[in-house]
GROMACS .gro file of C-alpha atoms in nm:
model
  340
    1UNK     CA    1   7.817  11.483   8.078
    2UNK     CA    2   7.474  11.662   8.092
    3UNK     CA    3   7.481  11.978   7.951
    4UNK     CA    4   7.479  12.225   8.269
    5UNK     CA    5   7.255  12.546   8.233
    6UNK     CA    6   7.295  12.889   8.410
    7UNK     CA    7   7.006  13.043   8.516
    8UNK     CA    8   6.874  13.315   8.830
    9UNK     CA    9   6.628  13.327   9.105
   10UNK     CA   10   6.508  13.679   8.993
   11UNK     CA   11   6.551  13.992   9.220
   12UNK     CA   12   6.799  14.222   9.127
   13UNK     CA   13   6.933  14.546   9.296
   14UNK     CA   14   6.798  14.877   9.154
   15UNK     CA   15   6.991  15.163   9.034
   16UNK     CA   16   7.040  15.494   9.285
   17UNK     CA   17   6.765  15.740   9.223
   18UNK     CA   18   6.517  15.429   9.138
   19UNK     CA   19   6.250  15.383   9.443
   20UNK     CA   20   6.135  15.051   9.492
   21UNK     CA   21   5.826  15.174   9.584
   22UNK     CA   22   5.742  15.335   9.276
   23UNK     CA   23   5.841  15.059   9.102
   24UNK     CA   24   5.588  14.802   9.291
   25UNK     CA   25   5.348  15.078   9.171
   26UNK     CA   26   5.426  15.132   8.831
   27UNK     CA   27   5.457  14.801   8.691
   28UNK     CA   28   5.126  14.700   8.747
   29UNK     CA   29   4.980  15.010   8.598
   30UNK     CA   30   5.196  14.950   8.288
   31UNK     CA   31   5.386  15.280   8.318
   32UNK     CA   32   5.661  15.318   8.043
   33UNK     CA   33   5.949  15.414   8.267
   34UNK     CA   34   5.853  15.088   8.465
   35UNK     CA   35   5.885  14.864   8.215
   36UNK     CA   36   6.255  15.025   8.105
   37UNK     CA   37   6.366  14.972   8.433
   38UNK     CA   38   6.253  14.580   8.383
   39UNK     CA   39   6.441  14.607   8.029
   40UNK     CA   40   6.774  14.733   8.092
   41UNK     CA   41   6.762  14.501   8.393
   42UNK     CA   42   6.642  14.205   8.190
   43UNK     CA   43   6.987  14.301   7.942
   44UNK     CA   44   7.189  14.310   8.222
   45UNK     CA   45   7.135  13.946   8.330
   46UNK     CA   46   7.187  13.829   7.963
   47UNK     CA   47   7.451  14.002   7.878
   48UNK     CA   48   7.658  13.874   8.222
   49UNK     CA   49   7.629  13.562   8.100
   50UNK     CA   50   7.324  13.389   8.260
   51UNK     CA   51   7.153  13.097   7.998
   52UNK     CA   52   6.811  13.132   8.092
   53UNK     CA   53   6.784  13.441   8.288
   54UNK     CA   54   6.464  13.530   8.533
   55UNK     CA   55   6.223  13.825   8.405
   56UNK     CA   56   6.306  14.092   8.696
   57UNK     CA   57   6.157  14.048   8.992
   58UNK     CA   58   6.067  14.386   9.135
   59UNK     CA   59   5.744  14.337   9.296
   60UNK     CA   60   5.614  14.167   9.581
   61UNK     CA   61   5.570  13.775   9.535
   62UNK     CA   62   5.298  13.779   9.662
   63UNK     CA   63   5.086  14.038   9.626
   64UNK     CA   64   5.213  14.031   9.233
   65UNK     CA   65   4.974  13.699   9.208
   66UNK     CA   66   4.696  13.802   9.516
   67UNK     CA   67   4.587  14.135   9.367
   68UNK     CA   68   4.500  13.949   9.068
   69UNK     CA   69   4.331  13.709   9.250
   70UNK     CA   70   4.160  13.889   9.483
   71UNK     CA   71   3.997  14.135   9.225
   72UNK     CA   72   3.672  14.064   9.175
   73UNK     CA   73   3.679  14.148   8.811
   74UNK     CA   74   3.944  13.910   8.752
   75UNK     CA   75   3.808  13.580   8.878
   76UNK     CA   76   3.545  13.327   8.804
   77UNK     CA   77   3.478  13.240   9.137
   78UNK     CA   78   3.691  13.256   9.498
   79UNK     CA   79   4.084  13.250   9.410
   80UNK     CA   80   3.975  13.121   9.033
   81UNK     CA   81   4.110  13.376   8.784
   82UNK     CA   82   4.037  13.446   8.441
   83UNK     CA   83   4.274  13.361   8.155
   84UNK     CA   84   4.223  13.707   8.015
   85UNK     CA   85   4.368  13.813   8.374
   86UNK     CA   86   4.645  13.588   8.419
   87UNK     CA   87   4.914  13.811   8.271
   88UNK     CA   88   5.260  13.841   8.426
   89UNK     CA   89   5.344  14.182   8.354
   90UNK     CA   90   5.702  14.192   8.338
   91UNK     CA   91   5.708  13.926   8.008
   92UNK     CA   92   5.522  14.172   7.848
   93UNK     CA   93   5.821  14.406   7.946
   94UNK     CA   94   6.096  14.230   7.847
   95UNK     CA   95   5.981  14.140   7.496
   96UNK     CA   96   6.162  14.477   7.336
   97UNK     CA   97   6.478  14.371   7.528
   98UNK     CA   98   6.492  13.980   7.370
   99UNK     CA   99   6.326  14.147   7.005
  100UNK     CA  100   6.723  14.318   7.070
  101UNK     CA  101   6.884  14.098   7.201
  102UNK     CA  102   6.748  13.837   6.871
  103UNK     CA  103   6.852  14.109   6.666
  104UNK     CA  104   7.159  14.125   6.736
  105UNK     CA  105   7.248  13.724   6.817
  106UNK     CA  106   7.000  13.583   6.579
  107UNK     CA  107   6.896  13.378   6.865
  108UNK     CA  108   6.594  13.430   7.074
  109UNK     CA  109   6.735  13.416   7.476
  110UNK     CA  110   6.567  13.154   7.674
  111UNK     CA  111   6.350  13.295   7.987
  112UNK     CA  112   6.281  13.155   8.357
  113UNK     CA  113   5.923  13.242   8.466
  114UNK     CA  114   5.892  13.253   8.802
  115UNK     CA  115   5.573  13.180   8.995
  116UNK     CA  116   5.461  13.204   9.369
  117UNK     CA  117   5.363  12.884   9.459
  118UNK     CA  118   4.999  12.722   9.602
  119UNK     CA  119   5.091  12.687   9.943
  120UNK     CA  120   5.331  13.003   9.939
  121UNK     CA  121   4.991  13.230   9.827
  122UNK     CA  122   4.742  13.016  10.040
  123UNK     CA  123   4.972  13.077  10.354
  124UNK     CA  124   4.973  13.424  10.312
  125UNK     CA  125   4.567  13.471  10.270
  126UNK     CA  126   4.484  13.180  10.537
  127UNK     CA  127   4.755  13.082  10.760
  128UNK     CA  128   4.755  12.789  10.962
  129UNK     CA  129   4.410  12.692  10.797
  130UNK     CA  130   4.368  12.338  10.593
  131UNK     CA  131   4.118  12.385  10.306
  132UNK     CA  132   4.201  12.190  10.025
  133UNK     CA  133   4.024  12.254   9.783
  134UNK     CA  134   4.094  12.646   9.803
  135UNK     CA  135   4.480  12.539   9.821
  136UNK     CA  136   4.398  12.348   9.467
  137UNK     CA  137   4.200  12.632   9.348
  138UNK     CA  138   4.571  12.857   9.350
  139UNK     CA  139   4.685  12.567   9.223
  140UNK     CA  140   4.476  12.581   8.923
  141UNK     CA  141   4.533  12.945   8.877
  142UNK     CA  142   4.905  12.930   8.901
  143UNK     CA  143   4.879  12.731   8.581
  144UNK     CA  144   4.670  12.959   8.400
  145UNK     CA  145   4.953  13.210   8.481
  146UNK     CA  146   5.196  13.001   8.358
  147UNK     CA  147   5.002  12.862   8.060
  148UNK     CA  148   4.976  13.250   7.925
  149UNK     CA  149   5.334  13.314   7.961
  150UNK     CA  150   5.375  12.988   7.730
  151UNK     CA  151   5.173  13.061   7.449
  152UNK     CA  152   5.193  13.475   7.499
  153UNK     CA  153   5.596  13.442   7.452
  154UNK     CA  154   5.662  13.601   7.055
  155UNK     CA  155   6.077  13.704   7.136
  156UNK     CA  156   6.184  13.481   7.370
  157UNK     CA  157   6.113  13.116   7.461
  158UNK     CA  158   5.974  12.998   7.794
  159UNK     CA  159   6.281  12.760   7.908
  160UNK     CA  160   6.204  12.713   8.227
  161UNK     CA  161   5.936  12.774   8.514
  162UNK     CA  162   6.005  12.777   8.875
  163UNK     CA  163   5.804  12.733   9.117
  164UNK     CA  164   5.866  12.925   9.445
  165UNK     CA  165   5.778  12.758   9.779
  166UNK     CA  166   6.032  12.882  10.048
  167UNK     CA  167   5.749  12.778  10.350
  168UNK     CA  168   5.821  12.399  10.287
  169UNK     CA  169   6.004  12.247  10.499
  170UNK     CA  170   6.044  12.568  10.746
  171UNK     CA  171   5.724  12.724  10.783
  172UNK     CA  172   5.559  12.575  11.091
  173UNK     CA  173   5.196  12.667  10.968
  174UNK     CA  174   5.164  12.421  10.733
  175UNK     CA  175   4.882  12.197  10.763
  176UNK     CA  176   4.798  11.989  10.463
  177UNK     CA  177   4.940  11.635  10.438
  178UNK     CA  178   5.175  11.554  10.213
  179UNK     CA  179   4.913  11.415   9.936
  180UNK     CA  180   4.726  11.774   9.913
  181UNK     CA  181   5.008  11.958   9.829
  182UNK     CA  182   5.134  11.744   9.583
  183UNK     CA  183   4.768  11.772   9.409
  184UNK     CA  184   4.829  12.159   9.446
  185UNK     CA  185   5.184  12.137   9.282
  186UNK     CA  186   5.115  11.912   8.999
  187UNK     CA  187   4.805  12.176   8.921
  188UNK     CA  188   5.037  12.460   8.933
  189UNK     CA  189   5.295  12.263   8.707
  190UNK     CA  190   5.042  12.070   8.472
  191UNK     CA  191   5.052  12.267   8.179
  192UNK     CA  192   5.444  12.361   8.198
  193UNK     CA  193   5.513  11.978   8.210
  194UNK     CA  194   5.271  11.880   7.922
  195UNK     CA  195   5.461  12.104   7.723
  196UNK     CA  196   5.812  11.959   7.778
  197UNK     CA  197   5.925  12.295   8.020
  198UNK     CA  198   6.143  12.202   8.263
  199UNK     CA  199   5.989  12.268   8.604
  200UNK     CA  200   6.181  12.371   8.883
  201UNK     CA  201   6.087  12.410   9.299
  202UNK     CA  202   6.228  12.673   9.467
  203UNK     CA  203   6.304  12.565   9.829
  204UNK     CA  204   6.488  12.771  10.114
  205UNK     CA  205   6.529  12.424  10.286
  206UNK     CA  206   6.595  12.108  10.151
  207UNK     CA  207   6.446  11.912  10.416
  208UNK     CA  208   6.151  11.793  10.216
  209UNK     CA  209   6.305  11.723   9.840
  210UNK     CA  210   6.132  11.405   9.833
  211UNK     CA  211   5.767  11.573   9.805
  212UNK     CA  212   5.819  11.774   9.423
  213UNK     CA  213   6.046  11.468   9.355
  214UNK     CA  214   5.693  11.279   9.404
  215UNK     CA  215   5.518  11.500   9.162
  216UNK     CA  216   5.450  11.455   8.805
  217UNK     CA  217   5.499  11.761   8.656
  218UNK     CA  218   5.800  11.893   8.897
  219UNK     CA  219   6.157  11.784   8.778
  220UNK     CA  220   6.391  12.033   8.918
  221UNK     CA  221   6.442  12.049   9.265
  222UNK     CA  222   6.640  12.407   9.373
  223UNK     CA  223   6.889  12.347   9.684
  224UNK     CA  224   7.083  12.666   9.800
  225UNK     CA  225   7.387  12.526   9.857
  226UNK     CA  226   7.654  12.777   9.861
  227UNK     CA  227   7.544  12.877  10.192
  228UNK     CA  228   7.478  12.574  10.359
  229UNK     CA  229   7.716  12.320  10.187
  230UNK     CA  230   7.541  12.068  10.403
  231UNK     CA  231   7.195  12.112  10.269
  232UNK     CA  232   7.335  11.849   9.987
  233UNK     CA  233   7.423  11.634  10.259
  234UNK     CA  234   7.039  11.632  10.285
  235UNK     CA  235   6.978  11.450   9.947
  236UNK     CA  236   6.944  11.151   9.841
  237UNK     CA  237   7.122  11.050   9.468
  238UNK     CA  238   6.931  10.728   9.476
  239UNK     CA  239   6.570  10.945   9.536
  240UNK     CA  240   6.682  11.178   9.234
  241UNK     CA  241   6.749  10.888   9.003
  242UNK     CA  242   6.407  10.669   9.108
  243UNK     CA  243   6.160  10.932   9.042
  244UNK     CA  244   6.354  11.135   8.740
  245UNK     CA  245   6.472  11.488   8.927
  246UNK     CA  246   6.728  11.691   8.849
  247UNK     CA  247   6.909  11.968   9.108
  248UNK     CA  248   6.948  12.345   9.049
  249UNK     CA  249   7.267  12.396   9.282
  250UNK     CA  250   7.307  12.734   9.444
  251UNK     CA  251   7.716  12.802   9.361
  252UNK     CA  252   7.724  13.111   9.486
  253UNK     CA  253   7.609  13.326   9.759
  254UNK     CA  254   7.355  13.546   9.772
  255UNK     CA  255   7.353  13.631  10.157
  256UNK     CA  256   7.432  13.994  10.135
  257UNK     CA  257   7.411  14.055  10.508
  258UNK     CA  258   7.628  13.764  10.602
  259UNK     CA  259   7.896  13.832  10.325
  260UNK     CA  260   7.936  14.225  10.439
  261UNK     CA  261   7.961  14.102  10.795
  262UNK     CA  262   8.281  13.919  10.740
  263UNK     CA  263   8.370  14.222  10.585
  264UNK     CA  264   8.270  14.436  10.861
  265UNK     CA  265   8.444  14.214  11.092
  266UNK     CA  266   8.770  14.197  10.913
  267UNK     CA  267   8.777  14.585  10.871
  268UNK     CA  268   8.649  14.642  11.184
  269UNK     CA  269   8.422  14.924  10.991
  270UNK     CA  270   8.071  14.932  10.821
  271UNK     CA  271   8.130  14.847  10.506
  272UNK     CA  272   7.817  14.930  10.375
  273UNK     CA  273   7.911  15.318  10.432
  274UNK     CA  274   8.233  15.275  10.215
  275UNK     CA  275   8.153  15.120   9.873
  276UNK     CA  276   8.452  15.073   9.721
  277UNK     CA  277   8.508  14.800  10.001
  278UNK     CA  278   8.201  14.606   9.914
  279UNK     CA  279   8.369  14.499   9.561
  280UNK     CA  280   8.559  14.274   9.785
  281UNK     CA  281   8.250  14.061   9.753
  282UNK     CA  282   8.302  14.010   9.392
  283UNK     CA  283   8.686  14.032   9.375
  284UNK     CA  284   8.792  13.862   9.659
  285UNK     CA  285   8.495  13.622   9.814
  286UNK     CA  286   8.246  13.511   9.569
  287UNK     CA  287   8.562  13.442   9.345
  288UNK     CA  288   8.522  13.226   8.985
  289UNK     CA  289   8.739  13.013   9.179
  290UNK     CA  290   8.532  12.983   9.501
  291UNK     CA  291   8.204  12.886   9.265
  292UNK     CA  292   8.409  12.650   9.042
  293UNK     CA  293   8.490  12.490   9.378
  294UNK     CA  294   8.170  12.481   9.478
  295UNK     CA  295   8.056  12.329   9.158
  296UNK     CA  296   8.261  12.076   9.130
  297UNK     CA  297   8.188  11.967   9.474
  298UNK     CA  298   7.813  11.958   9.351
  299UNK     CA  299   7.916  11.758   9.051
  300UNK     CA  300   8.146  11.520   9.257
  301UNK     CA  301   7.824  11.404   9.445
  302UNK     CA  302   7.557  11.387   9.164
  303UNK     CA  303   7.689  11.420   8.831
  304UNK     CA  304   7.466  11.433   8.577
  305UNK     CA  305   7.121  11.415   8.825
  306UNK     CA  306   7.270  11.858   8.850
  307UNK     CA  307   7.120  11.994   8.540
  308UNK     CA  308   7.095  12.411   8.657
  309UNK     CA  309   7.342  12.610   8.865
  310UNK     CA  310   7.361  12.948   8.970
  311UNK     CA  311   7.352  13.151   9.267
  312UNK     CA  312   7.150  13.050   9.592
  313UNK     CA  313   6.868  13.303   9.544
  314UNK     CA  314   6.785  13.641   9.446
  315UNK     CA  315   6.977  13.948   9.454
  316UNK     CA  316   6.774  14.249   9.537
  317UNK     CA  317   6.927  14.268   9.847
  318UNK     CA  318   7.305  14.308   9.725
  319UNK     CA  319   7.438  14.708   9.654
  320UNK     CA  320   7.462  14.791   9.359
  321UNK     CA  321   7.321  14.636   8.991
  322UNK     CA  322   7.725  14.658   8.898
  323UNK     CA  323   7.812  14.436   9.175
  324UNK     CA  324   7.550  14.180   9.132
  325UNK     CA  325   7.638  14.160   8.710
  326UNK     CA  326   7.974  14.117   8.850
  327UNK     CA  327   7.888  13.812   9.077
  328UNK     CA  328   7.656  13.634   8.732
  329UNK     CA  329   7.961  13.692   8.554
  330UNK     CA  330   8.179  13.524   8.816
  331UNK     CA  331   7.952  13.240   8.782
  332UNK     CA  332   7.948  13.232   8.401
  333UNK     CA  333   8.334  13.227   8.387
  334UNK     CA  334   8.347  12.925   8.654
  335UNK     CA  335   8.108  12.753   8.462
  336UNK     CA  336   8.287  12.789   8.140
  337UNK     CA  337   8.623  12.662   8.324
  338UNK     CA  338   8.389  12.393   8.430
  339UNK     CA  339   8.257  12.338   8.115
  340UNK     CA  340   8.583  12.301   7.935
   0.00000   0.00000   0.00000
């Protein structure tokens, strides 16, 4: 059996008295309490469990990548960035955490760098638009991103990178054929693949799998399935197995709002107003027993072509940072049970 690996999508709830806004401030001016917030955050994730845990998402997707790319001191040309400027901040944040954290296990942790994808950033700068060759200029400098977090990594290794592209397969804008964002995606993943890192796709809809499958460097596709069971109804075992691709399978929820209104409706109360009620998510719904379920369903359909697991997507959303460690734990212990 294929070795299953726990990782996260990346957003994770923020501690009372912490403004989100300060924070999508801060980190890109490199202010010290910033990058302890990204820290302790970054600890959390390891020590609930999670195998190749996410660098903490706190900023914008988008605008983390576009105001590098749109500073004119930063690129070479239109959308073309420098090397020197293709820095994700928040690995340069967590390398105290994992110098601790290899300290103390004598291991360095692995790391899941997470990357807005071409069409994601060209979307949000030209909307329904078809220029190619500006879609595989972001292309290009996705991979400069990603080549820097590579070879910048001293404490921690570079496990995985993901790839985030929620507009495929939903996003009615899109214009390019299939072909031209494939060239995009295999820009964005070249160096990551030449490397040997696994490369995964982040999808909010499963509906077109088959195009990363088709890539070269891509070989993880994301599916969150814990919501929408049938989205793995959606893929093909066969398709996984002919072009090499493995599935991350979402195992638990992340849909905050949907989770608290079954709590709302079963209390008949806002739930969100009484926080002792909302560790019902962790105690009584998103259950180690619920995601072993859930798992083994996954692994009941596709065996070894599953290689990650974890929950569905991020969880900035969700209440409190206690509640969310609470739900990667519940995942680590079902995956464990699974395990053995």
């Amino acid at each position: 059996m294929t070795e299953l690996i726990f990782d996260d999508i990346g957003s994770f709830p923020l501690q009372g008295g912490i403004s989100a806004e300060w924070l999508r401030e801060a980190i890109p001016a490199h202010e010290p309490a910033a990058f302890d917030v990204i820290k302790s955050t970054f600890r959390q994730k390891l020590d609930a469990g999670v195998d190749v845990a996410t660098y903490p998402q706190f900023q914008d997707m988008n605008k983390q990548f576009l105001s590098i790319l749109n500073n004119p001191e930063c690129i070479e040309g239109p959308f073309d960035v420098k090397e020197s400027c293709a820095k994700i901040i928040e690995l340069e944040a967590i390398e105290k955490a994992a110098e601790e954290y290899q300290t103390e296990t004598g291991t360095k942790p692995d790391v899941r760098v997470c990357v807005t994808g071409p069409l994601e950033l060209y979307l949000q700068e030209f909307g329904g638009t078809s220029y190619d060759d500006i879609l595989e200029l972001f292309g290009q400098s996705i991979d400069k991103f990603v080549t820097n977090a590579i070879d910048d990594a001293t404490n921690f290794n570079v496990h995985t990178v993901s790839i985030d592209e929620p507009s495929i397969g939903i996003n009615p804008q899109v214009m390019f054929d299939d072909d031209e964002i494939i060239n995009a995606l295999e820009k964005a993943s070249a160096t990551a693949s030449r490397k040997g890192v696994d490369v995964e796709i982040h999808l909010h809809s499963p509906l077109y799998y088959e195009l990363p499958c088709r890539t070269s460097g891509i070989n993880v596709i994301g599916v969150e399935s814990a919501a929408s069971p049938t989205y793995l109804e959606l893929i093909d075992k066969k398709v996984l197995e002919e072009t090499d691709s493995f599935l991350r399978a979402g195992v638990a929820r992340t849909d905050i709002f949907n989770l608290v209104a079954i709590l709302n409706e079963k209390y008949s109360t806002n739930a969100w107003q009484k926080p002792e009620m909302l560790q019902e998510l962790v105690t009584d719904m998103e259950t180690p027993s619920t995601i072993l379920k859930r798992l083994e369903h996954a692994y009941g359909i596709f065996g070894d072509r599953i290689k990650y697991v974890g929950p569905d997507c991020g969880l900035g959303s969700w209440p409190t940072p206690e509640i969310a460690s609470t739900l990667l734990g519940n995942v680590a212990e079902a995956l464990d049970t699974f395990r053995n």
